[in-house]
Amino acid sequence: MIVGIPKEIKDNEYRVGMVPAGVKTLTDNGHTVLVEEGAGEGSGITNGEYSEAGGDLVSCEQVWTRAELIVKVKEPVEPEYQRLRERQILFTYLHLAPLPGLTRVLLEKKVVGIAYETIKEEDGSLPLLTPMSEVAGRMAIQIGAQYLEKSQGGRGILLSGVPGVPPAQVVILGGGIVGLNSAKSALGMGAHVTVLDNNVHKLRYLDDVFLGRVATLASNSLTIAHSIRKADLLVGAVLIPGAAAPKLVTREMISTMKKGAVIVDVAVDQGGCIETTHPTTHSHPTFYVDGVLHYCVANMPGAVPRTSTFALTNATLPYVQKLANLGVSRAVRSDPALCEGLNVFEGHVTYRAVADSQGVPFRPILDLLN
Ligand SMILES: NC(=O)c1ccc[n+]([C@@H]2O[C@H](COP(=O)([O-])OP(=O)(O)OC[C@H]3O[C@@H](n4cnc5c(N)ncnc54)[C@H](O)[C@@H]3O)[C@@H](O)[C@H]2O)c1
């Protein structure tokens, strides 16, 4: 198969859909990989590294006109719409539900669109969202530690404390992927860590893996109110799949927090789990409410594109290999997780939530393939 890796052109997007190791794996399997010149620049990967791995460096035009399978990071943006070709396979984050314009283009062009975010394992996990949650979870502590410094607007607290001075109190709401990774980082930096979750299995797991060094609490309005009063750093890491995040920390609760405490609401991309949250950007990341510093950047992994690119492509490559080796039809029949990723197929919407959100008919992919 001819696989194409275009340079991302969405504003402030520095990741790339494939690293040289992926190119080598595919070319070793007999596929051709067309890499747009400069595609890896934002992630610190040179053209030379791609060509050494067996990739063909070509223009943007060549990638889109020749490739049968396009591997990207973000959904196509307007200048890319006209480049899409009939029956081309597009493997990327798509987030089609709120994008009727892009959905229409993909349907008209009969593109086969496979969305990273809807690939789902049998246990309900989302393997192509997990790496970004791992990145954001770890970053939340690094960022929180930095904003706790006085010169950055915080309380002037060192997370670890020092002998004779106690460590900072880190409170994490939600003990999923983000929460676990935040706990790991905070513990590693010597903070005192409390995780709240309303799923007791998650709390049991955290208690086991951290050998009791992380305090766990059942999440309810009382435990939340008590915990955040003593927090120096509060991380919002709650998710109810497919729904807006619940506002677990109210405006009134914020007024009980210490002045100069820091909130990193990672769940901001689902509206945030703190009532005072609103989305911010890497160029203007913070604001204060009641003397509490809020950091609510909706695309945190964008700050570390190199790490994020490698983390993402480690997770996407097995699916790319499957698509290239077997073709779409055999690949989705052989892999139910990948099958969940098919959002549009040759003019039909094949993912129910996308069809429902846009009032268009839903067609199960296996019916179409049969
Ligand atoms: N801002 C960013 O750049 C960025 C990056 C990656 C992920 N995220 C977001 O971070 C959020 C968390 O992602 P995740 O991968 O950790 O999800 P996850 O599903 O692994 O974990 C969410 C956790 O929230 C818990 N939860 C649900 N309701 C709760 C409640 N009332 N009280 C306490 N806990 C509750 C769940 O039990 C679960 O353990 C998501 O919204 C995700 O989109 C944001």
XYZ file of C-alpha atoms and ligand atoms in Angstrom, residues 132-133 136 173-179 196-199 202 219 237-240 246 248 265-270 297-301, ligand 1:
77
model
C -2.402 11.797 25.490
C -3.990 11.334 28.928
C -1.407 15.453 30.278
C -10.169 14.444 41.333
C -10.588 11.301 39.217
C -8.322 8.271 39.374
C -8.349 7.183 35.718
C -5.451 7.519 33.268
C -4.832 11.229 33.913
C -5.282 10.804 37.668
C -10.774 10.920 44.889
C -12.880 8.724 42.605
C -16.457 7.482 42.743
C -15.424 4.076 41.416
C -10.197 2.459 40.727
C -15.672 11.029 45.880
C -9.115 14.525 35.996
C -12.733 13.364 35.935
C -14.440 11.886 32.888
C -17.907 10.575 32.254
C -19.646 17.119 36.193
C -17.637 18.713 41.253
C -8.248 21.308 35.296
C -7.175 18.715 32.734
C -10.840 17.818 32.137
C -11.347 21.259 30.553
C -11.722 19.619 27.131
C -15.032 18.185 28.375
C -5.345 24.557 28.641
C -7.445 22.246 26.484
C -4.548 20.765 24.475
C -1.828 20.312 27.080
C 0.161 17.668 25.108
N -6.499 19.128 28.683
C -5.870 18.229 27.940
O -4.956 18.535 27.195
C -6.248 16.779 28.062
C -5.394 15.784 27.577
C -5.754 14.446 27.755
C -6.976 14.126 28.385
N -7.796 15.137 28.810
C -9.071 14.896 29.511
O -8.854 14.492 30.836
C -10.046 13.861 31.309
C -9.705 12.574 32.038
O -9.234 11.627 31.085
P -8.830 10.134 31.505
O -8.190 9.536 30.305
O -8.106 10.136 32.776
O -10.258 9.466 31.720
P -10.557 8.114 32.529
O -11.876 7.632 32.065
O -9.385 7.196 32.469
O -10.688 8.609 34.054
C -11.745 9.388 34.505
C -12.020 9.030 35.950
O -13.022 9.921 36.458
C -13.735 9.166 37.419
N -14.979 9.830 37.801
C -16.157 9.914 37.131
N -17.049 10.597 37.863
C -16.415 10.964 39.017
C -16.817 11.674 40.181
N -18.045 12.158 40.317
N -15.894 11.853 41.153
C -14.652 11.387 41.024
N -14.229 10.684 39.965
C -15.109 10.484 38.972
C -13.943 7.816 36.748
O -14.308 6.809 37.660
C -12.555 7.591 36.143
O -11.707 6.868 37.016
C -10.905 13.660 30.061
O -11.862 14.684 29.978
C -9.914 13.794 28.937
O -10.532 14.171 27.707
C -7.450 16.447 28.646
